[in-house]
Amino acid sequence: GEISNDPITFNTNLMGYPDRPGWLRYIQRTPYSDGVLYGSPTVENVGKPTIIEITAYNRRTFETARHNLIINIMSAEDFPLPYQAEFFIRNMNVEEMLASEVLGDFLGAVKNVWQPERLNAINITSALDRGGRVPLPINDMKEGVYVMVGADVPFSSCLREVENPQNQLRCSQEMEPVITCDKKFRTQFHIDWCKISLLDNTKQVSTFQEVIRGEGILPDGGEYKPPSDTLKSRDYYSDFLITLAVPSAIALVLFLILAYIMCCRREGVEKRNMQTPDIQLVHHSAIQKSTKELRDMSKNREIAWPLSTLPVFHPVTGEIVPPLHTDSYDNTSMPLMQTQQNLPHQTQIPQQQSAGQY
């Protein structure tokens, strides 16, 4: 693949298992870039040989190759680094930071600021593993990387400047804090000083409490006495009265009161007429009588033929056509639209004859 530059992807897993150990991560951006294994083992992994199976797939020729990587984890208790500082570098990706020359330049810059006797990189983590978001593919933006370094001497005054109240206030307002030693990193590394964390393991108090294990036997509480087999009978009459009889009696009383109000307290027409003035009753009676007379008259009136169904003038001579019926003609039972037929004063339109005949 190196000669022909074929696209190659890698698959890594712990021997005998489908995935890698929990402390080991793998990243490969594109099939044309290198794959990177990185991680920080814990104390539980010390002394256990870790065999990683690496399988390579050639995407052009479909060839495969397998290789076993043996990782020997040793204890670092002989070199304690109680003072640890974690930096967030915004302009780097994790695979770029893992390169030996880039990591060496960063440790050199930290050493100039901190001035320790021993300085090592403890952990390197991508910002995506800390809940970060994938950046937009514009302006060559990076996802960022967290780098934790440890030293054997207390933190320098430059690193302590992050804890100043003025810088803490600027960070809360999403402003860049004022750090005097930032210029030693700015040429190559853009550090977010608001996300730096300083950990002093010498001041941590152990909260571990030794667990005193007993014999596993409960304290003697006397002889166990089960409940009696014969239970006393219980009278549920009072419960019945409280749950059913009392609500039913209240509902019945409310029903009787409502029935008396609705049925026995009606005023009626006679009482209404007695309380109404006579002049108002006369006016009301006259209105009813007039309305009844108008309704009776509307039933016997003659309905004129709708003008929209009558011819207005003769289609040939142009003279006005008289109405088909007289005013006294009873046409109330006739339909509004009359069927088409040969009526007087109408001209028939000659029908089209066959060809050659007129």
CSV table of C-alpha atoms in Angstrom, one decimal:
chain,number,residue,atom,x,y,z
A,1,GLY,CA,0.0,0.0,0.0
A,2,GLU,CA,2.9,2.4,0.6
A,3,ILE,CA,4.0,2.2,-3.0
A,4,SER,CA,0.6,2.4,-4.8
A,5,ASN,CA,-1.0,4.5,-2.1
A,6,ASP,CA,-4.0,2.2,-1.8
A,7,PRO,CA,-6.9,3.0,0.7
A,8,ILE,CA,-6.3,0.8,3.7
A,9,THR,CA,-8.5,0.6,6.8
A,10,PHE,CA,-7.6,-1.2,10.1
A,11,ASN,CA,-9.6,-3.1,12.6
A,12,THR,CA,-8.3,-3.5,16.2
A,13,ASN,CA,-9.5,-5.8,19.0
A,14,LEU,CA,-8.3,-7.6,22.0
A,15,MET,CA,-7.3,-11.2,21.3
A,16,GLY,CA,-10.3,-13.4,22.0
A,17,TYR,CA,-12.7,-10.4,22.3
A,18,PRO,CA,-14.6,-8.4,19.7
A,19,ASP,CA,-13.4,-5.0,20.9
A,20,ARG,CA,-10.5,-3.2,22.5
A,21,PRO,CA,-9.9,-2.8,26.2
A,22,GLY,CA,-11.7,0.1,27.8
A,23,TRP,CA,-8.6,2.2,28.3
A,24,LEU,CA,-7.4,1.9,24.7
A,25,ARG,CA,-8.8,4.0,21.8
A,26,TYR,CA,-8.2,3.9,18.1
A,27,ILE,CA,-8.7,6.6,15.4
A,28,GLN,CA,-8.2,6.8,11.7
A,29,ARG,CA,-9.5,9.8,9.8
A,30,THR,CA,-9.5,8.5,6.2
A,31,PRO,CA,-8.4,5.2,4.5
A,32,TYR,CA,-5.3,7.1,3.2
A,33,SER,CA,-4.2,8.2,6.7
A,34,ASP,CA,-2.4,6.3,9.5
A,35,GLY,CA,-4.3,4.6,12.3
A,36,VAL,CA,-3.4,5.6,15.8
A,37,LEU,CA,-3.8,3.6,19.0
A,38,TYR,CA,-3.6,5.6,22.2
A,39,GLY,CA,-4.8,5.4,25.8
A,40,SER,CA,-3.7,5.3,29.5
A,41,PRO,CA,-4.0,2.0,31.4
A,42,THR,CA,-5.0,1.9,35.0
A,43,VAL,CA,-3.4,0.1,38.0
A,44,GLU,CA,-5.6,-2.9,37.4
A,45,ASN,CA,-3.9,-3.5,34.0
A,46,VAL,CA,-0.4,-3.6,35.4
A,47,GLY,CA,1.5,-6.8,34.8
A,48,LYS,CA,-1.1,-8.2,32.4
A,49,PRO,CA,0.2,-8.6,28.8
A,50,THR,CA,-2.3,-7.1,26.4
A,51,ILE,CA,-2.3,-8.6,22.9
A,52,ILE,CA,-4.1,-6.5,20.3
A,53,GLU,CA,-5.0,-8.1,16.9
A,54,ILE,CA,-4.7,-5.6,14.0
A,55,THR,CA,-6.3,-6.5,10.7
A,56,ALA,CA,-5.7,-4.4,7.6
A,57,TYR,CA,-8.0,-4.3,4.7
A,58,ASN,CA,-6.9,-3.1,1.2
A,59,ARG,CA,-9.9,-1.4,-0.3
A,60,ARG,CA,-8.6,-1.6,-3.8
A,61,THR,CA,-7.3,-5.2,-4.0
A,62,PHE,CA,-9.4,-6.6,-1.1
A,63,GLU,CA,-6.3,-8.1,0.4
A,64,THR,CA,-6.1,-8.6,4.2
A,65,ALA,CA,-3.2,-8.8,6.6
A,66,ARG,CA,-3.1,-9.5,10.3
A,67,HIS,CA,-0.6,-8.5,13.0
A,68,ASN,CA,-0.4,-9.0,16.8
A,69,LEU,CA,0.7,-6.1,18.9
A,70,ILE,CA,1.9,-7.0,22.4
A,71,ILE,CA,1.6,-4.3,25.0
A,72,ASN,CA,3.5,-4.7,28.3
A,73,ILE,CA,2.1,-2.5,31.1
A,74,MET,CA,4.5,-1.6,33.9
A,75,SER,CA,3.8,0.2,37.2
A,76,ALA,CA,4.8,3.8,37.6
A,77,GLU,CA,4.8,3.9,41.4
A,78,ASP,CA,8.5,4.4,41.5
A,79,PHE,CA,8.1,7.8,39.8
A,80,PRO,CA,5.2,9.6,41.6
A,81,LEU,CA,4.0,12.7,39.9
A,82,PRO,CA,1.6,14.3,42.5
A,83,TYR,CA,1.2,17.6,40.7
A,84,GLN,CA,-0.9,17.2,37.6
A,85,ALA,CA,-2.2,19.9,35.1
A,86,GLU,CA,-4.6,19.3,32.2
A,87,PHE,CA,-4.4,21.6,29.2
A,88,PHE,CA,-7.0,22.0,26.5
A,89,ILE,CA,-5.3,22.7,23.1
A,90,ARG,CA,-7.8,24.1,20.6
A,91,ASN,CA,-5.8,24.0,17.4
A,92,MET,CA,-4.8,20.3,17.5
A,93,ASN,CA,-6.4,16.9,16.9
A,94,VAL,CA,-5.5,13.9,19.0
A,95,GLU,CA,-3.5,12.2,16.2
A,96,GLU,CA,-1.5,15.3,15.6
A,97,MET,CA,-0.7,15.7,19.3
A,98,LEU,CA,0.4,12.1,19.6
A,99,ALA,CA,3.2,12.6,17.1
A,100,SER,CA,6.5,12.5,19.0
A,101,GLU,CA,7.9,15.8,17.8
A,102,VAL,CA,4.6,17.7,18.5
A,103,LEU,CA,4.3,16.2,22.0
A,104,GLY,CA,8.0,16.9,22.6
A,105,ASP,CA,7.5,20.6,21.7
A,106,PHE,CA,4.5,20.9,24.0
A,107,LEU,CA,6.3,19.3,26.9
A,108,GLY,CA,9.3,21.5,26.3
A,109,ALA,CA,7.0,24.6,26.5
A,110,VAL,CA,5.4,23.4,29.7
A,111,LYS,CA,8.8,22.6,31.2
A,112,ASN,CA,10.0,26.2,30.5
A,113,VAL,CA,7.0,27.5,32.4
A,114,TRP,CA,6.9,25.0,35.2
A,115,GLN,CA,10.6,24.2,35.7
A,116,PRO,CA,10.1,20.7,37.2
A,117,GLU,CA,12.7,18.0,37.5
A,118,ARG,CA,10.5,15.3,36.0
A,119,LEU,CA,7.7,16.0,33.6
A,120,ASN,CA,5.7,13.3,31.7
A,121,ALA,CA,2.5,13.2,29.7
A,122,ILE,CA,0.0,11.2,31.7
A,123,ASN,CA,-3.1,11.2,29.5
A,124,ILE,CA,-4.1,12.5,26.0
A,125,THR,CA,-7.8,12.5,25.2
A,126,SER,CA,-9.7,13.9,22.2
A,127,ALA,CA,-12.3,16.6,22.9
A,128,LEU,CA,-15.0,14.3,21.3
A,129,ASP,CA,-14.5,11.8,24.1
A,130,ARG,CA,-15.2,14.6,26.6
A,131,GLY,CA,-18.6,15.5,25.1
A,132,GLY,CA,-17.2,17.9,22.5
A,133,ARG,CA,-18.9,18.5,19.1
A,134,VAL,CA,-17.5,17.8,15.7
A,135,PRO,CA,-16.3,21.1,14.2
A,136,LEU,CA,-17.5,22.4,10.9
A,137,PRO,CA,-15.2,21.6,7.9
A,138,ILE,CA,-14.3,25.2,7.3
A,139,ASN,CA,-11.0,27.1,7.9
A,140,ASP,CA,-9.3,23.9,8.8
A,141,MET,CA,-11.0,23.8,12.3
A,142,LYS,CA,-9.8,21.3,14.8
A,143,GLU,CA,-11.7,19.4,17.4
A,144,GLY,CA,-9.3,20.0,20.2
A,145,VAL,CA,-7.4,17.7,22.5
A,146,TYR,CA,-6.9,17.4,26.3
A,147,VAL,CA,-3.3,16.8,27.5
A,148,MET,CA,-2.6,16.0,31.2
A,149,VAL,CA,1.0,16.3,32.3
A,150,GLY,CA,2.4,15.5,35.7
A,151,ALA,CA,5.4,16.9,37.6
A,152,ASP,CA,7.2,16.4,40.9
A,153,VAL,CA,7.2,20.1,42.0
A,154,PRO,CA,4.4,22.5,42.9
A,155,PHE,CA,2.7,24.6,40.2
A,156,SER,CA,4.4,27.7,39.0
A,157,SER,CA,3.1,31.2,39.5
A,158,CYS,CA,2.2,31.4,35.9
A,159,LEU,CA,-0.1,28.4,36.1
A,160,ARG,CA,-1.6,29.8,39.3
A,161,GLU,CA,-2.7,33.0,37.5
A,162,VAL,CA,-5.7,31.1,36.2
A,163,GLU,CA,-7.1,31.0,39.8
A,164,ASN,CA,-7.1,34.8,40.2
A,165,PRO,CA,-10.5,36.4,40.8
A,166,GLN,CA,-10.0,38.7,37.8
A,167,ASN,CA,-9.3,35.8,35.4
A,168,GLN,CA,-12.2,33.8,36.9
A,169,LEU,CA,-14.5,36.7,36.2
A,170,ARG,CA,-13.2,37.0,32.6
A,171,CYS,CA,-13.8,33.3,32.1
A,172,SER,CA,-17.4,33.5,33.4
A,173,GLN,CA,-17.9,36.3,30.8
A,174,GLU,CA,-16.5,34.1,28.0
A,175,MET,CA,-13.4,36.4,27.7
A,176,GLU,CA,-9.8,35.4,27.4
A,177,PRO,CA,-7.9,35.5,30.8
A,178,VAL,CA,-4.6,37.4,31.1
A,179,ILE,CA,-1.8,34.9,31.4
A,180,THR,CA,1.8,36.1,31.3
A,181,CYS,CA,3.2,32.8,30.0
A,182,ASP,CA,0.7,32.4,27.2
A,183,LYS,CA,3.2,33.8,24.7
A,184,LYS,CA,5.4,30.8,25.1
A,185,PHE,CA,2.6,28.5,23.8
A,186,ARG,CA,0.9,30.9,21.4
A,187,THR,CA,3.4,30.3,18.6
A,188,GLN,CA,2.4,26.7,18.1
A,189,PHE,CA,-0.3,25.8,20.6
A,190,HIS,CA,-3.6,27.8,21.3
A,191,ILE,CA,-4.4,26.9,24.9
A,192,ASP,CA,-7.9,27.6,26.4
A,193,TRP,CA,-6.8,28.8,29.8
A,194,CYS,CA,-10.4,28.8,31.1
A,195,LYS,CA,-10.4,25.0,30.8
A,196,ILE,CA,-7.1,24.3,32.5
A,197,SER,CA,-7.4,22.2,35.7
A,198,LEU,CA,-4.7,21.9,38.4
A,199,LEU,CA,-4.7,18.8,40.6
A,200,ASP,CA,-2.6,18.5,43.7
A,201,ASN,CA,-2.6,14.9,45.0
A,202,THR,CA,-0.6,15.8,48.1
A,203,LYS,CA,-3.6,17.7,49.6
A,204,GLN,CA,-6.2,15.1,48.9
A,205,VAL,CA,-7.4,13.3,52.0
A,206,SER,CA,-8.2,9.7,51.7
A,207,THR,CA,-11.8,9.0,52.3
A,208,PHE,CA,-11.4,5.2,52.3
A,209,GLN,CA,-12.8,3.6,55.4
A,210,GLU,CA,-11.9,0.1,56.3
A,211,VAL,CA,-14.9,-2.2,56.2
A,212,ILE,CA,-15.2,-4.4,59.3
A,213,ARG,CA,-16.7,-7.6,58.3
A,214,GLY,CA,-18.8,-9.5,60.8
A,215,GLU,CA,-19.6,-13.2,61.1
A,216,GLY,CA,-22.6,-13.0,58.9
A,217,ILE,CA,-25.1,-13.9,61.7
A,218,LEU,CA,-27.9,-11.6,62.7
A,219,PRO,CA,-28.1,-10.6,66.4
A,220,ASP,CA,-30.3,-12.8,68.6
A,221,GLY,CA,-33.7,-11.2,68.9
A,222,GLY,CA,-35.5,-14.0,70.8
A,223,GLU,CA,-37.7,-16.8,69.6
A,224,TYR,CA,-39.8,-16.2,66.5
A,225,LYS,CA,-43.5,-16.1,67.2
A,226,PRO,CA,-45.7,-16.4,64.1
A,227,PRO,CA,-49.3,-14.9,64.1
A,228,SER,CA,-52.2,-17.0,65.4
A,229,ASP,CA,-54.1,-19.3,63.0
A,230,THR,CA,-57.5,-18.2,64.4
A,231,LEU,CA,-58.4,-14.6,63.4
A,232,LYS,CA,-61.2,-12.7,65.1
A,233,SER,CA,-64.3,-11.9,63.0
A,234,ARG,CA,-64.8,-8.2,62.2
A,235,ASP,CA,-68.1,-6.3,61.9
A,236,TYR,CA,-68.3,-4.3,58.7
A,237,TYR,CA,-71.7,-2.7,59.4
A,238,SER,CA,-70.2,0.6,60.5
A,239,ASP,CA,-68.0,0.6,57.4
A,240,PHE,CA,-71.1,0.1,55.2
A,241,LEU,CA,-72.9,3.0,56.8
A,242,ILE,CA,-70.0,5.3,56.3
A,243,THR,CA,-69.2,4.4,52.7
A,244,LEU,CA,-72.7,3.8,51.3
A,245,ALA,CA,-75.6,4.8,53.5
A,246,VAL,CA,-74.4,8.3,54.4
A,247,PRO,CA,-73.6,9.4,50.8
A,248,SER,CA,-76.9,7.9,49.6
A,249,ALA,CA,-78.9,9.8,52.2
A,250,ILE,CA,-77.2,13.1,51.3
A,251,ALA,CA,-77.9,12.5,47.6
A,252,LEU,CA,-81.6,11.8,48.3
A,253,VAL,CA,-82.0,15.0,50.2
A,254,LEU,CA,-80.4,17.0,47.5
A,255,PHE,CA,-82.7,15.4,44.9
A,256,LEU,CA,-85.8,16.2,46.9
A,257,ILE,CA,-84.8,19.8,47.3
A,258,LEU,CA,-84.1,20.1,43.6
A,259,ALA,CA,-87.5,18.5,42.7
A,260,TYR,CA,-89.4,20.9,45.0
A,261,ILE,CA,-87.7,23.9,43.4
A,262,MET,CA,-88.3,22.7,39.8
A,263,CYS,CA,-91.9,21.3,40.2
A,264,CYS,CA,-93.6,23.0,43.1
A,265,ARG,CA,-92.2,26.6,42.7
A,266,ARG,CA,-93.4,27.2,39.1
A,267,GLU,CA,-95.1,30.6,38.7
A,268,GLY,CA,-97.3,29.7,35.7
A,269,VAL,CA,-99.0,31.8,33.0
A,270,GLU,CA,-101.7,33.1,35.2
A,271,LYS,CA,-99.3,34.6,37.7
A,272,ARG,CA,-97.3,36.1,34.9
A,273,ASN,CA,-100.4,37.8,33.4
A,274,MET,CA,-101.4,39.1,36.8
A,275,GLN,CA,-98.0,40.8,37.2
A,276,THR,CA,-98.0,42.2,33.7
A,277,PRO,CA,-99.7,45.6,33.0
A,278,ASP,CA,-102.9,45.6,31.0
A,279,ILE,CA,-101.7,47.9,28.3
A,280,GLN,CA,-98.8,45.6,27.6
A,281,LEU,CA,-101.1,42.6,27.4
A,282,VAL,CA,-103.3,44.5,24.9
A,283,HIS,CA,-100.3,45.4,22.8
A,284,HIS,CA,-99.2,41.8,22.8
A,285,SER,CA,-102.6,40.5,21.9
A,286,ALA,CA,-102.9,43.0,19.0
A,287,ILE,CA,-99.5,41.9,17.6
A,288,GLN,CA,-100.5,38.3,17.7
A,289,LYS,CA,-103.9,39.0,16.0
A,290,SER,CA,-102.2,41.0,13.3
A,291,THR,CA,-99.6,38.3,12.7
A,292,LYS,CA,-102.3,35.7,12.3
A,293,GLU,CA,-104.3,37.8,9.8
A,294,LEU,CA,-101.1,38.4,7.7
A,295,ARG,CA,-100.4,34.7,7.6
A,296,ASP,CA,-104.0,33.9,6.5
A,297,MET,CA,-103.9,36.5,3.8
A,298,SER,CA,-100.6,35.2,2.5
A,299,LYS,CA,-102.1,31.8,2.0
A,300,ASN,CA,-104.9,33.1,-0.4
A,301,ARG,CA,-102.9,35.7,-2.4
A,302,GLU,CA,-102.3,35.1,-6.1
A,303,ILE,CA,-98.8,34.6,-7.2
A,304,ALA,CA,-97.8,36.3,-10.4
A,305,TRP,CA,-95.8,34.3,-13.0
A,306,PRO,CA,-92.1,34.9,-12.6
A,307,LEU,CA,-90.9,37.5,-15.2
A,308,SER,CA,-87.7,35.4,-15.8
A,309,THR,CA,-89.8,32.7,-17.5
A,310,LEU,CA,-91.9,35.0,-19.8
A,311,PRO,CA,-90.8,36.2,-23.3
A,312,VAL,CA,-90.3,39.9,-23.4
A,313,PHE,CA,-90.5,40.6,-27.2
A,314,HIS,CA,-91.0,38.7,-30.4
A,315,PRO,CA,-87.7,37.3,-31.7
A,316,VAL,CA,-88.6,38.3,-35.4
A,317,THR,CA,-90.9,41.3,-35.3
A,318,GLY,CA,-89.5,42.8,-32.1
A,319,GLU,CA,-92.9,43.8,-30.7
A,320,ILE,CA,-93.7,43.3,-27.0
A,321,VAL,CA,-95.4,40.0,-26.2
A,322,PRO,CA,-98.4,40.1,-23.9
A,323,PRO,CA,-98.5,37.8,-20.9
A,324,LEU,CA,-99.6,34.2,-21.4
A,325,HIS,CA,-102.2,34.4,-18.6
A,326,THR,CA,-104.4,37.0,-17.2
A,327,ASP,CA,-104.0,38.5,-13.8
A,328,SER,CA,-106.9,36.4,-12.4
A,329,TYR,CA,-105.3,33.2,-13.6
A,330,ASP,CA,-104.6,30.8,-10.7
A,331,ASN,CA,-101.0,29.7,-11.2
A,332,THR,CA,-100.0,28.9,-7.6
A,333,SER,CA,-99.9,25.2,-8.4
A,334,MET,CA,-97.8,25.6,-11.5
A,335,PRO,CA,-94.0,25.1,-11.5
A,336,LEU,CA,-91.7,28.0,-11.8
A,337,MET,CA,-90.0,26.6,-14.9
A,338,GLN,CA,-92.3,25.5,-17.7
A,339,THR,CA,-91.4,22.7,-20.0
A,340,GLN,CA,-90.4,23.7,-23.5
A,341,GLN,CA,-93.3,23.5,-25.9
A,342,ASN,CA,-94.7,25.4,-28.9
A,343,LEU,CA,-96.5,28.3,-27.3
A,344,PRO,CA,-98.2,31.2,-29.2
A,345,HIS,CA,-96.1,34.2,-30.1
A,346,GLN,CA,-93.0,32.0,-30.3
A,347,THR,CA,-91.1,31.3,-33.5
A,348,GLN,CA,-89.8,27.8,-34.3
A,349,ILE,CA,-86.3,27.5,-35.5
A,350,PRO,CA,-86.1,25.4,-38.6
A,351,GLN,CA,-84.3,22.1,-38.0
A,352,GLN,CA,-81.3,21.2,-40.1
A,353,GLN,CA,-82.2,18.9,-43.0
A,354,SER,CA,-80.1,16.4,-44.9
A,355,ALA,CA,-77.6,17.5,-47.4
A,356,GLY,CA,-79.0,18.7,-50.7
A,357,GLN,CA,-82.5,19.5,-49.4
A,358,TYR,CA,-83.6,22.9,-48.2
